[in-house]
CSV table of C-alpha atoms and ligand atoms in Angstrom, one decimal:
chain,number,residue,atom,x,y,z
A,20,MET,CA,122.3,137.4,100.7
A,21,ASN,CA,121.6,134.4,102.1
A,22,THR,CA,119.8,131.1,100.7
A,23,PHE,CA,117.2,129.5,102.6
A,24,SER,CA,114.9,126.5,102.1
A,25,VAL,CA,111.2,127.4,102.5
A,26,LYS,CA,111.2,125.3,105.6
A,27,GLU,CA,114.0,127.3,107.2
A,28,LEU,CA,112.0,130.8,106.3
A,29,LEU,CA,108.7,129.5,107.8
A,30,SER,CA,110.2,127.7,110.8
A,31,THR,CA,113.2,130.0,112.1
A,32,ASN,CA,113.2,133.7,112.6
A,33,HIS,CA,114.6,135.7,109.5
A,34,LEU,CA,112.2,138.3,109.9
A,35,HIS,CA,113.6,141.7,108.4
A,36,GLN,CA,116.4,140.0,106.6
A,37,GLU,CA,117.2,140.0,102.8
A,38,VAL,CA,116.6,136.2,101.8
A,39,VAL,CA,117.1,134.3,98.6
A,40,VAL,CA,114.8,131.1,98.1
A,41,ASN,CA,114.2,128.7,94.9
A,42,GLY,CA,111.4,126.8,94.3
A,43,TRP,CA,108.4,126.0,91.9
A,44,VAL,CA,105.2,128.0,91.2
A,45,LYS,CA,102.3,126.4,93.1
A,46,THR,CA,99.9,129.3,92.1
A,47,TYR,CA,100.3,132.9,91.2
A,48,ARG,CA,97.2,135.0,92.2
A,49,SER,CA,96.2,138.7,91.4
A,50,ASN,CA,99.3,139.4,89.4
A,51,ARG,CA,100.5,139.8,93.0
A,52,PHE,CA,100.9,136.5,95.0
A,53,ILE,CA,103.2,133.8,94.3
A,54,ALA,CA,103.1,130.6,96.3
A,55,LEU,CA,106.5,128.8,96.1
A,56,ASN,CA,107.5,125.9,97.2
A,57,ASP,CA,110.7,123.9,97.1
A,58,GLY,CA,109.7,120.2,98.5
A,59,SER,CA,111.2,120.9,102.1
A,60,THR,CA,107.8,121.4,103.4
A,61,ILE,CA,104.1,121.0,102.8
A,62,ASN,CA,103.7,125.1,103.2
A,63,ASN,CA,104.4,127.4,100.7
A,64,ILE,CA,106.2,130.7,101.2
A,65,GLN,CA,104.1,133.6,99.9
A,66,CYS,CA,106.1,136.0,97.8
A,67,VAL,CA,104.4,139.4,97.3
A,68,VAL,CA,105.1,140.8,93.7
A,69,ASN,CA,104.9,144.4,92.9
A,70,PHE,CA,104.1,144.1,89.3
A,71,GLU,CA,104.7,147.4,88.0
A,72,ASP,CA,108.1,147.0,89.1
A,73,PHE,CA,109.1,144.2,86.8
A,74,ASP,CA,109.3,143.3,83.1
A,75,GLU,CA,105.8,142.0,81.8
A,76,ASN,CA,107.7,139.3,79.4
A,77,LEU,CA,109.2,137.9,82.9
A,78,LEU,CA,105.9,138.2,84.6
A,79,LYS,CA,104.3,136.0,81.7
A,80,GLN,CA,106.7,133.2,82.6
A,81,ILE,CA,105.4,132.8,86.6
A,82,ASN,CA,102.9,130.0,85.8
A,83,THR,CA,102.1,126.8,87.9
A,84,GLY,CA,105.3,124.5,87.8
A,85,ALA,CA,107.7,127.3,86.7
A,86,ALA,CA,111.2,127.3,88.4
A,87,LEU,CA,112.1,130.4,90.2
A,88,LYS,CA,114.8,132.2,92.2
A,89,VAL,CA,113.2,134.8,94.4
A,90,SER,CA,115.1,137.7,96.4
A,91,GLY,CA,113.6,140.0,98.8
A,92,THR,CA,112.8,141.0,102.4
A,93,LEU,CA,111.2,138.7,104.7
A,94,VAL,CA,108.3,140.7,106.4
A,95,GLU,CA,105.2,139.8,108.7
A,96,SER,CA,102.4,138.7,106.4
A,97,GLN,CA,99.4,141.0,106.4
A,98,GLY,CA,97.4,138.2,104.8
A,99,ARG,CA,95.6,135.3,106.8
A,100,GLY,CA,97.5,131.9,106.5
A,101,GLN,CA,101.1,132.5,106.8
A,102,LYS,CA,103.1,134.6,109.3
A,103,VAL,CA,105.8,135.7,107.0
A,104,GLU,CA,106.0,136.4,103.4
A,105,ILE,CA,108.8,137.8,101.0
A,106,GLN,CA,108.2,141.3,99.9
A,107,VAL,CA,110.1,140.4,96.4
A,108,LYS,CA,112.8,142.7,94.9
A,109,GLU,CA,114.1,140.5,92.1
A,110,ILE,CA,113.0,137.3,90.4
A,111,ALA,CA,114.9,134.9,88.0
A,112,VAL,CA,113.2,132.3,86.0
A,113,HIS,CA,115.2,128.9,86.3
A,114,GLY,CA,112.7,127.5,83.9
A,115,GLY,CA,109.1,128.1,82.6
A,116,ALA,CA,106.4,125.6,82.6
A,117,ASP,CA,103.7,126.3,79.8
A,118,PRO,CA,100.4,126.0,81.2
A,119,GLU,CA,98.8,124.7,78.0
A,120,VAL,CA,100.9,121.7,78.2
A,121,TYR,CA,101.9,121.4,81.7
A,122,PRO,CA,99.6,118.5,83.3
A,123,ILE,CA,99.9,119.7,87.3
A,124,GLN,CA,97.5,122.5,87.6
A,125,PRO,CA,96.1,124.1,90.9
A,126,LYS,CA,93.1,121.7,90.8
A,127,LYS,CA,92.2,118.4,92.2
A,128,HIS,CA,93.8,115.8,89.9
A,129,SER,CA,92.9,112.1,90.5
A,130,LEU,CA,95.4,109.6,91.7
A,131,GLU,CA,94.9,107.6,88.7
A,132,PHE,CA,95.8,110.5,86.5
A,133,LEU,CA,99.0,111.5,88.7
A,134,ARG,CA,100.3,107.8,88.3
A,135,GLU,CA,100.5,108.3,84.4
A,136,LYS,CA,102.5,111.4,85.5
A,137,ALA,CA,104.9,109.5,88.0
A,138,HIS,CA,107.6,111.9,87.0
A,139,LEU,CA,106.0,115.0,87.8
A,140,ARG,CA,103.3,113.8,90.7
A,141,VAL,CA,106.1,114.6,93.6
A,142,ARG,CA,105.3,118.2,93.1
A,143,THR,CA,101.9,117.9,94.2
A,144,ASN,CA,100.9,118.3,98.3
A,145,THR,CA,99.8,115.0,98.4
A,146,PHE,CA,102.8,113.0,97.0
A,147,SER,CA,105.4,115.4,98.3
A,148,ALA,CA,103.7,114.6,101.7
A,149,ILE,CA,103.9,110.8,101.1
A,150,MET,CA,107.5,111.1,100.0
A,151,ARG,CA,108.7,113.0,103.0
A,152,VAL,CA,106.8,110.4,105.5
A,153,ARG,CA,108.5,107.4,103.2
A,154,SER,CA,111.9,108.9,103.7
A,155,THR,CA,111.4,109.8,107.6
A,156,LEU,CA,110.2,106.2,107.9
A,157,SER,CA,113.3,104.9,106.1
A,158,PHE,CA,115.4,106.8,108.6
A,159,ALA,CA,113.5,105.5,111.6
A,160,VAL,CA,114.2,101.9,110.4
A,161,HIS,CA,117.8,102.4,110.4
A,162,GLN,CA,117.6,104.4,113.3
A,163,TYR,CA,115.9,101.7,115.4
A,164,PHE,CA,118.2,98.8,114.2
A,165,GLN,CA,121.4,101.0,114.9
A,166,LYS,CA,120.5,102.1,118.3
A,167,ASN,CA,119.5,98.2,119.1
A,168,GLY,CA,122.8,96.4,118.2
A,169,PHE,CA,122.0,95.4,114.9
A,170,PHE,CA,124.3,95.2,111.8
A,171,TYR,CA,122.9,96.3,108.2
A,172,VAL,CA,123.9,93.7,105.8
A,173,HIS,CA,123.5,94.1,102.0
A,174,THR,CA,122.3,90.8,100.5
A,175,PRO,CA,122.5,90.0,97.2
A,176,ILE,CA,120.1,91.3,94.3
A,177,VAL,CA,120.6,88.5,92.1
A,178,THR,CA,120.6,85.1,93.6
A,179,GLY,CA,120.5,81.4,92.7
A,180,SER,CA,117.9,80.2,95.1
A,181,ASP,CA,114.4,81.0,95.7
A,182,ALA,CA,114.1,81.5,99.4
A,183,GLU,CA,110.2,81.3,99.6
A,184,GLY,CA,109.8,78.4,96.9
A,185,ALA,CA,107.0,80.2,95.6
A,186,GLY,CA,108.4,80.3,92.1
A,187,GLU,CA,107.5,83.9,91.5
A,188,MET,CA,111.0,84.9,90.4
A,189,PHE,CA,112.0,87.0,87.6
A,190,ARG,CA,114.7,85.3,85.8
A,191,VAL,CA,118.3,87.0,85.2
A,192,SER,CA,119.9,86.0,82.0
A,193,THR,CA,122.1,87.1,79.0
A,194,LEU,CA,121.2,84.1,77.1
A,195,ASP,CA,119.1,84.9,73.6
A,196,ALA,CA,115.7,84.4,74.6
A,197,LYS,CA,114.5,83.5,71.5
A,198,ASN,CA,117.4,81.1,70.6
A,199,PRO,CA,118.8,79.9,73.7
A,200,PRO,CA,121.7,77.5,73.8
A,201,LEU,CA,120.2,73.8,74.2
A,202,THR,CA,121.4,70.8,76.0
A,203,GLN,CA,121.5,67.4,74.4
A,204,GLU,CA,118.0,66.8,76.3
A,205,GLY,CA,116.9,69.9,74.4
A,206,GLU,CA,116.5,71.9,77.6
A,207,ILE,CA,118.0,75.8,77.9
A,208,ASP,CA,121.8,75.4,78.8
A,209,TYR,CA,122.2,77.6,81.6
A,210,LYS,CA,125.8,76.6,82.2
A,211,GLU,CA,126.2,78.9,78.7
A,212,ASP,CA,124.6,81.8,80.7
A,213,PHE,CA,126.4,84.5,82.4
A,214,PHE,CA,126.9,83.2,86.2
A,215,GLY,CA,126.8,79.6,84.7
A,216,LYS,CA,123.6,78.6,86.2
A,217,GLU,CA,120.2,79.8,86.6
A,218,THR,CA,119.5,83.0,88.6
A,219,ASN,CA,116.8,85.5,89.5
A,220,LEU,CA,116.3,88.7,91.2
A,221,THR,CA,115.7,88.0,94.8
A,222,VAL,CA,112.3,87.5,96.6
A,223,SER,CA,114.0,87.8,99.9
A,224,GLY,CA,117.0,88.4,101.6
A,225,GLN,CA,116.4,86.3,104.3
A,226,LEU,CA,118.7,83.0,103.6
A,227,GLU,CA,121.7,85.3,102.9
A,228,ALA,CA,120.9,87.3,106.2
A,229,GLU,CA,120.5,84.1,108.3
A,230,THR,CA,124.1,83.3,107.7
A,231,TYR,CA,125.1,86.6,108.7
A,232,ALA,CA,122.9,86.3,112.1
A,233,MET,CA,125.2,83.1,112.8
A,234,GLY,CA,128.2,85.2,113.1
A,235,LEU,CA,127.0,88.8,113.7
A,236,GLY,CA,124.2,88.0,116.0
A,237,LYS,CA,121.5,90.6,115.1
A,238,VAL,CA,121.3,91.9,111.5
A,239,TYR,CA,118.9,93.4,109.3
A,240,THR,CA,118.4,93.9,105.5
A,241,PHE,CA,116.3,96.9,103.9
A,242,GLY,CA,116.5,96.5,100.3
A,243,PRO,CA,114.6,95.9,97.0
A,244,THR,CA,113.0,92.5,96.4
A,245,PHE,CA,111.0,91.5,93.4
A,246,ARG,CA,108.1,89.1,93.0
A,247,ALA,CA,106.7,88.1,89.8
A,248,GLU,CA,103.2,87.2,91.0
A,249,ASN,CA,100.4,88.1,88.8
A,250,SER,CA,98.3,89.6,91.6
A,251,ASN,CA,96.9,93.1,90.4
A,252,THR,CA,95.7,94.5,93.8
A,253,SER,CA,96.1,97.6,95.8
A,254,ARG,CA,98.8,95.8,98.1
A,255,HIS,CA,101.3,94.1,95.6
A,256,LEU,CA,104.0,95.2,93.7
A,257,ALA,CA,106.4,93.6,91.6
A,258,GLU,CA,109.3,95.3,93.0
A,259,PHE,CA,109.2,96.4,96.6
A,260,TRP,CA,111.4,97.1,99.7
A,261,MET,CA,111.6,94.8,102.3
A,262,ILE,CA,113.2,95.1,106.1
A,263,GLU,CA,114.5,91.8,107.2
A,264,PRO,CA,116.0,91.6,110.7
A,265,GLU,CA,117.5,88.3,111.4
A,266,VAL,CA,118.5,87.3,115.1
A,267,ALA,CA,120.8,84.5,116.7
A,268,PHE,CA,119.4,82.8,119.7
A,269,ASN,CA,115.8,84.5,119.3
A,270,ASP,CA,112.9,82.1,119.5
A,271,LEU,CA,109.6,83.1,118.0
A,272,ASP,CA,108.2,84.8,120.9
A,273,ALA,CA,111.5,87.2,121.0
A,274,ASN,CA,110.6,87.6,117.2
A,275,MET,CA,107.3,88.7,118.0
A,276,ASP,CA,108.4,91.1,120.7
A,277,LEU,CA,111.1,92.7,118.4
A,278,ALA,CA,108.6,92.9,115.2
A,279,GLU,CA,106.0,94.8,117.7
A,280,ASP,CA,108.7,97.2,119.4
A,281,PHE,CA,110.0,98.0,116.1
A,282,ILE,CA,106.8,98.9,114.2
A,283,LYS,CA,105.7,101.1,117.2
A,284,TYR,CA,109.2,102.9,117.2
A,285,VAL,CA,109.1,103.7,113.7
A,286,ILE,CA,105.5,105.1,113.8
A,287,ASN,CA,106.3,107.1,116.9
A,288,TYR,CA,109.2,108.3,115.1
A,289,THR,CA,107.2,109.5,112.1
A,290,LEU,CA,104.2,110.9,114.3
A,291,GLU,CA,106.9,113.0,115.8
A,292,ASN,CA,108.9,114.1,113.1
A,293,CYS,CA,106.2,114.4,110.2
A,294,LYS,CA,103.5,116.3,112.1
A,295,GLU,CA,102.4,118.8,109.0
A,296,ASP,CA,102.7,116.0,106.5
A,297,LEU,CA,100.2,113.7,108.5
A,298,GLU,CA,98.2,116.5,109.3
A,299,PHE,CA,97.9,117.3,105.6
A,300,LEU,CA,97.2,113.6,104.7
A,301,GLU,CA,94.6,113.4,107.5
A,302,GLN,CA,92.7,116.3,106.1
A,303,ARG,CA,92.8,114.9,102.6
A,304,LEU,CA,91.6,111.7,103.8
A,305,ILE,CA,88.9,113.7,105.8
A,306,ALA,CA,87.7,115.0,102.3
A,307,GLU,CA,87.8,111.9,100.8
A,308,GLU,CA,85.9,110.1,103.3
A,309,LYS,CA,83.0,112.5,102.8
A,310,THR,CA,82.5,111.4,99.4
A,311,LYS,CA,82.1,107.7,100.3
A,312,PRO,CA,79.0,105.9,101.6
A,313,GLN,CA,78.6,106.0,105.7
A,314,ALA,CA,79.6,102.3,106.0
A,315,GLU,CA,82.7,102.6,104.1
A,316,ARG,CA,84.3,105.6,106.3
A,317,SER,CA,86.9,104.8,108.5
A,318,ALA,CA,86.2,105.3,112.0
A,319,MET,CA,89.5,106.9,113.0
A,320,PRO,CA,91.4,109.7,111.8
A,321,LEU,CA,94.9,109.0,110.2
A,322,ILE,CA,96.9,110.4,113.3
A,323,GLU,CA,94.4,109.1,116.0
A,324,LYS,CA,94.9,105.5,114.3
A,325,LEU,CA,98.6,105.8,114.1
A,326,LYS,CA,98.7,106.6,118.0
A,327,PHE,CA,96.3,103.8,118.5
A,328,VAL,CA,98.8,101.2,117.0
A,329,SER,CA,101.8,102.7,118.8
A,330,GLU,CA,100.4,102.6,122.3
A,331,ASN,CA,98.1,99.3,122.2
A,332,THR,CA,99.5,95.6,122.7
A,333,PHE,CA,99.1,93.6,119.4
A,334,LYS,CA,97.1,90.8,119.9
A,335,ARG,CA,98.6,87.5,119.7
A,336,VAL,CA,96.4,84.6,118.6
A,337,SER,CA,97.3,80.9,117.0
A,338,TYR,CA,96.1,79.9,113.9
A,339,THR,CA,94.1,77.3,115.5
A,340,GLU,CA,92.2,79.7,117.9
A,341,ALA,CA,91.7,82.2,114.6
A,342,ILE,CA,90.1,79.4,112.7
A,343,ASP,CA,88.0,78.5,115.7
A,344,ILE,CA,86.7,82.4,115.7
A,345,LEU,CA,86.4,82.4,112.1
A,346,ARG,CA,84.1,79.4,112.2
A,347,LYS,CA,81.9,80.6,114.9
A,348,SER,CA,81.5,84.3,113.8
A,349,LYS,CA,78.7,86.1,111.5
A,350,PRO,CA,80.6,88.5,109.1
A,351,ASN,CA,77.8,90.1,107.6
A,352,LYS,CA,74.1,90.1,107.2
A,353,LYS,CA,74.3,87.0,105.1
A,354,LYS,CA,76.2,85.4,108.0
A,355,GLN,CA,78.9,84.1,105.8
A,356,PHE,CA,82.3,84.4,104.2
A,357,LYS,CA,82.9,84.5,100.7
A,358,TYR,CA,85.4,81.7,101.2
A,359,ILE,CA,84.4,79.3,103.9
A,360,ILE,CA,87.0,77.9,106.2
A,361,ASP,CA,85.6,74.4,106.3
A,362,GLU,CA,88.9,72.6,107.0
A,363,TRP,CA,91.8,73.1,109.6
A,364,GLY,CA,94.9,74.0,107.3
A,365,ALA,CA,93.4,76.3,104.7
A,366,ASP,CA,95.3,79.6,104.3
A,367,LEU,CA,93.3,82.6,105.2
A,368,GLN,CA,92.1,84.8,102.8
A,369,SER,CA,92.3,88.6,103.0
A,370,GLU,CA,88.6,88.8,103.9
A,371,HIS,CA,89.2,86.3,107.1
A,372,GLU,CA,92.1,88.5,107.8
A,373,ARG,CA,90.0,91.8,108.0
A,374,TYR,CA,87.4,90.2,109.8
A,375,LEU,CA,89.9,89.2,112.6
A,376,VAL,CA,91.6,92.8,112.8
A,377,GLU,CA,89.1,95.2,111.9
A,378,LYS,CA,85.6,93.4,113.3
A,379,HIS,CA,86.8,91.0,116.0
A,380,PHE,CA,89.9,92.1,117.7
A,381,LYS,CA,89.9,95.6,116.4
A,382,CYS,CA,93.6,96.0,116.7
A,383,PRO,CA,96.6,94.6,115.1
A,384,VAL,CA,97.0,91.0,115.5
A,385,ILE,CA,99.8,88.4,115.4
A,386,LEU,CA,98.9,85.2,114.2
A,387,PHE,CA,101.3,82.4,114.8
A,388,ASP,CA,101.8,78.6,114.6
A,389,TYR,CA,100.4,78.0,110.9
A,390,PRO,CA,100.1,74.9,109.7
A,391,ALA,CA,103.3,73.4,108.2
A,392,LYS,CA,102.1,72.7,104.6
A,393,ILE,CA,101.1,76.3,104.0
A,394,LYS,CA,104.2,78.0,105.1
A,395,ALA,CA,108.0,77.9,103.5
A,396,PHE,CA,110.3,75.2,104.1
A,397,TYR,CA,112.6,76.8,106.4
A,398,MET,CA,110.2,77.3,109.4
A,399,ARG,CA,110.8,75.2,112.6
A,400,LEU,CA,108.3,72.5,113.0
A,401,ASN,CA,106.3,72.6,116.5
A,402,GLU,CA,106.2,69.4,118.7
A,403,ASP,CA,102.7,68.5,117.3
A,404,GLY,CA,104.5,67.7,113.9
A,405,LYS,CA,101.8,69.5,111.8
A,406,THR,CA,102.4,73.5,112.7
A,407,VAL,CA,105.5,75.7,112.3
A,408,ARG,CA,106.7,78.5,114.7
A,409,ALA,CA,105.6,81.3,111.9
A,410,MET,CA,104.3,84.5,112.6
A,411,ASP,CA,102.0,87.0,110.4
A,412,ILE,CA,101.1,90.7,111.6
A,413,LEU,CA,97.7,91.8,110.4
A,414,PHE,CA,97.1,95.5,110.0
A,415,PRO,CA,93.8,97.4,110.0
A,416,GLY,CA,93.1,98.2,106.3
A,417,ILE,CA,96.1,96.6,105.1
A,418,GLY,CA,96.3,92.9,106.0
A,419,GLU,CA,99.4,91.1,106.3
A,420,ILE,CA,102.5,93.5,106.9
A,421,VAL,CA,104.7,91.1,108.4
A,422,GLY,CA,105.7,87.7,107.9
A,423,GLY,CA,108.3,86.0,109.8
A,424,SER,CA,109.3,82.6,111.5
A,425,GLN,CA,111.6,80.8,113.9
A,426,ARG,CA,113.6,79.0,111.7
A,427,GLU,CA,114.5,75.2,111.6
A,428,GLU,CA,117.9,74.7,113.2
A,429,ARG,CA,118.0,71.1,113.3
A,430,LEU,CA,119.8,69.6,110.3
A,431,ASP,CA,117.9,66.2,110.1
A,432,VAL,CA,114.5,67.7,110.3
A,433,LEU,CA,115.2,70.4,107.5
A,434,MET,CA,116.6,67.8,105.7
A,435,GLU,CA,113.5,65.9,105.7
A,436,LYS,CA,111.6,68.8,104.8
A,437,ILE,CA,113.4,69.7,102.1
A,438,LYS,CA,113.2,66.2,100.5
A,439,ALA,CA,109.5,66.2,100.7
A,440,LEU,CA,108.9,69.4,99.0
A,441,ASP,CA,111.6,68.0,96.4
A,442,ILE,CA,113.7,71.2,96.8
A,443,ASP,CA,117.3,70.8,95.3
A,444,GLU,CA,119.6,70.1,98.2
A,445,LYS,CA,122.5,71.0,96.2
A,446,GLU,CA,121.4,74.4,95.5
A,447,LEU,CA,121.3,75.1,99.4
A,448,TRP,CA,124.6,73.5,100.3
A,449,TRP,CA,125.5,76.8,102.0
A,450,TYR,CA,122.4,77.2,103.9
A,451,LEU,CA,122.7,73.5,105.1
A,452,ASP,CA,126.2,74.3,106.5
A,453,LEU,CA,124.6,76.6,109.0
A,454,ARG,CA,123.0,73.7,110.7
A,455,LYS,CA,126.1,71.7,110.5
A,456,PHE,CA,128.5,74.3,112.2
A,457,GLY,CA,127.4,75.9,115.3
A,458,THR,CA,123.6,75.7,114.7
A,459,ALA,CA,121.6,77.3,117.2
A,460,VAL,CA,117.9,79.0,117.7
A,461,HIS,CA,117.4,81.7,115.5
A,462,SER,CA,114.4,84.1,114.2
A,463,GLY,CA,113.4,86.8,111.9
A,464,PHE,CA,110.7,88.4,109.8
A,465,GLY,CA,110.0,90.7,106.9
A,466,LEU,CA,108.0,93.4,106.8
A,467,GLY,CA,107.0,95.0,103.7
A,468,PHE,CA,107.9,98.7,103.6
A,469,GLU,CA,105.4,100.0,101.2
A,470,ARG,CA,102.7,98.4,103.4
A,471,LEU,CA,104.0,100.2,106.1
A,472,VAL,CA,104.1,103.4,104.2
A,473,LEU,CA,100.4,102.6,103.0
A,474,PHE,CA,99.4,102.4,106.7
A,475,ALA,CA,101.1,105.4,107.6
A,476,THR,CA,100.0,107.9,105.3
A,477,GLY,CA,96.5,106.4,105.0
A,478,MET,CA,96.7,105.9,101.2
A,479,GLY,CA,94.3,103.4,99.7
A,480,ASN,CA,96.7,101.9,97.0
A,481,ILE,CA,100.2,100.5,97.0
A,482,ARG,CA,101.2,102.3,93.7
A,483,ASP,CA,100.8,105.8,95.5
A,484,VAL,CA,103.4,105.3,98.0
A,485,ILE,CA,106.5,104.2,96.1
A,486,PRO,CA,108.2,106.7,93.5
A,487,PHE,CA,107.9,104.7,90.6
A,488,PRO,CA,105.5,101.7,90.8
A,489,ARG,CA,106.3,98.3,89.2
A,490,THR,CA,103.5,96.2,88.7
A,491,PRO,CA,102.2,93.5,85.6
A,492,GLN,CA,102.1,95.7,82.4
A,493,ASN,CA,103.6,98.7,84.0
A,494,ALA,CA,107.0,99.5,84.2
A,495,GLU,CA,107.0,103.0,82.5
A,496,PHE,CA,109.5,105.5,83.7
B,508,4AD,O1,105.6,87.0,103.8
B,508,4AD,P1,106.7,87.1,102.8
B,508,4AD,O2,106.8,86.4,101.7
B,508,4AD,O3,108.2,86.6,103.9
B,508,4AD,C1,109.5,86.4,103.4
B,508,4AD,O4,109.6,86.8,102.4
B,508,4AD,C2,110.2,86.0,104.5
B,508,4AD,N1,111.5,85.6,103.9
B,508,4AD,C3,110.6,87.3,105.6
B,508,4AD,C4,111.3,86.8,106.5
B,508,4AD,O5,111.2,86.1,107.1
B,508,4AD,N2,112.7,87.3,106.5
B,508,4AD,O6,107.1,88.7,102.7
B,508,4AD,C5,107.1,89.6,103.8
B,508,4AD,C6,106.4,91.0,103.6
B,508,4AD,C7,104.8,90.6,103.8
B,508,4AD,O7,104.3,90.3,105.0
B,508,4AD,C8,104.5,91.7,103.1
B,508,4AD,O8,104.3,93.2,104.1
B,508,4AD,C9,105.6,92.1,102.2
B,508,4AD,O9,106.5,91.2,102.5
B,508,4AD,N3,105.2,91.5,100.7
B,508,4AD,C10,105.1,92.5,99.6
B,508,4AD,N4,104.7,93.8,99.6
B,508,4AD,C11,104.5,94.5,98.4
B,508,4AD,N5,104.3,93.4,97.4
B,508,4AD,C12,104.3,92.3,97.1
B,508,4AD,N6,104.3,91.5,96.0
B,508,4AD,C13,104.6,91.7,98.5
B,508,4AD,N7,104.9,90.1,98.9
B,508,4AD,C14,105.2,90.4,100.1
B,509,MG,MG1,103.7,86.1,103.8
């Protein structure tokens, strides 16, 4: 007898064959119908049991969450909702799940409750759908770059540099934190540390990716990044996955073209390959929306929203134009924003970004040419001397999904910037070498993978789109 996945049983023709399937019990109704799922698809296979044929002690173990091996004949289903079902001949229990203590029961659990059960939540419909979409998106990311001549580079996780200069790093050290060795000046002596210097978990693979772009031409990273920023929001994680392409000879316009084309490709790929999961997530959202006040409901169903983004051109607007729009706008009845943009040069708050994307343009927006002083040191200075060739992509319901730029390729301009910002140039000697030997225009961007998964699944909290979220005060599991 052949063993099949639930997906194979439901999607390919095995009618009237003897089949074996393994999985976990979703429900067991009327002493007769087991809905079994093995994670291969959102749908369950119905297993029909003639209970008189089975030992009572065995049947008692068939509870929600139990793992079973079921053998029988695949037949056309009499019931509604499924085409085929298994007429069960044999059942073996791999492991039971005591209904008194197994937390995932066939009823609606809140997302907050399930976060505390992160090791079991993937057995729910919602989380299995999200994680299959996440896996498909990862595959699409690699496929896009590999098809387009990019090389995948593995940049280090432990680094000695702060790529973003934001000081939001997790220290990596083997020193005794309570009693570290001290220098004569009384400071911690990092020469005594494992690497002989201060090291941190990477906040971005960009600087190292740049070195590879200046040899391999087109590269990308896709790996974990870490930020010790204390922002407890539904959009921030302390450990998140970032995709960072970097391309030699690309300017900012080419960088924007690449980002837009890439995002559209991965969304399209997911629309084509995760149909059932997206339909399930859409229905879940529709049910959730009904519990909200009218004004807070999303205007577009999930799949329509994904199609809209993959089919429409992103709006490109300079920071200066955006500030102008915000100044002239009347965002709500009180005709004001909570944070007023009173000065050119201020960073946009998320309410401004949301206004531009959701109210004004009603489509994804690429903002470019930001004020130099609110962006990182490596971005290329424009001829005006006050803006840099930066771009952020803002998405409806998400805010910033991409941050990128054309890099400063001129050694003298970069050195001036490093001095002005009091960055230790000795730490960046290798980065500066790129500007000394065969420097060229180049650019790249970083896309926060979990923000992309948030968008694709329509979920509202970033903690629900990564298997084991790390946030302040939370690294259980
Ligand atoms: O805008 P960021 O900080 O850009 C960089 O790190 C650049 N070095 C990228 C590059 O040019 N190669 O981060 C890039 C993206 C953001 O747009 C956001 O989507 C995501 O990373 N991101 C986070 N996602 C989840 N949690 C956090 N704490 C995040 N911080 C940034
Ligand atoms: Mg950013």
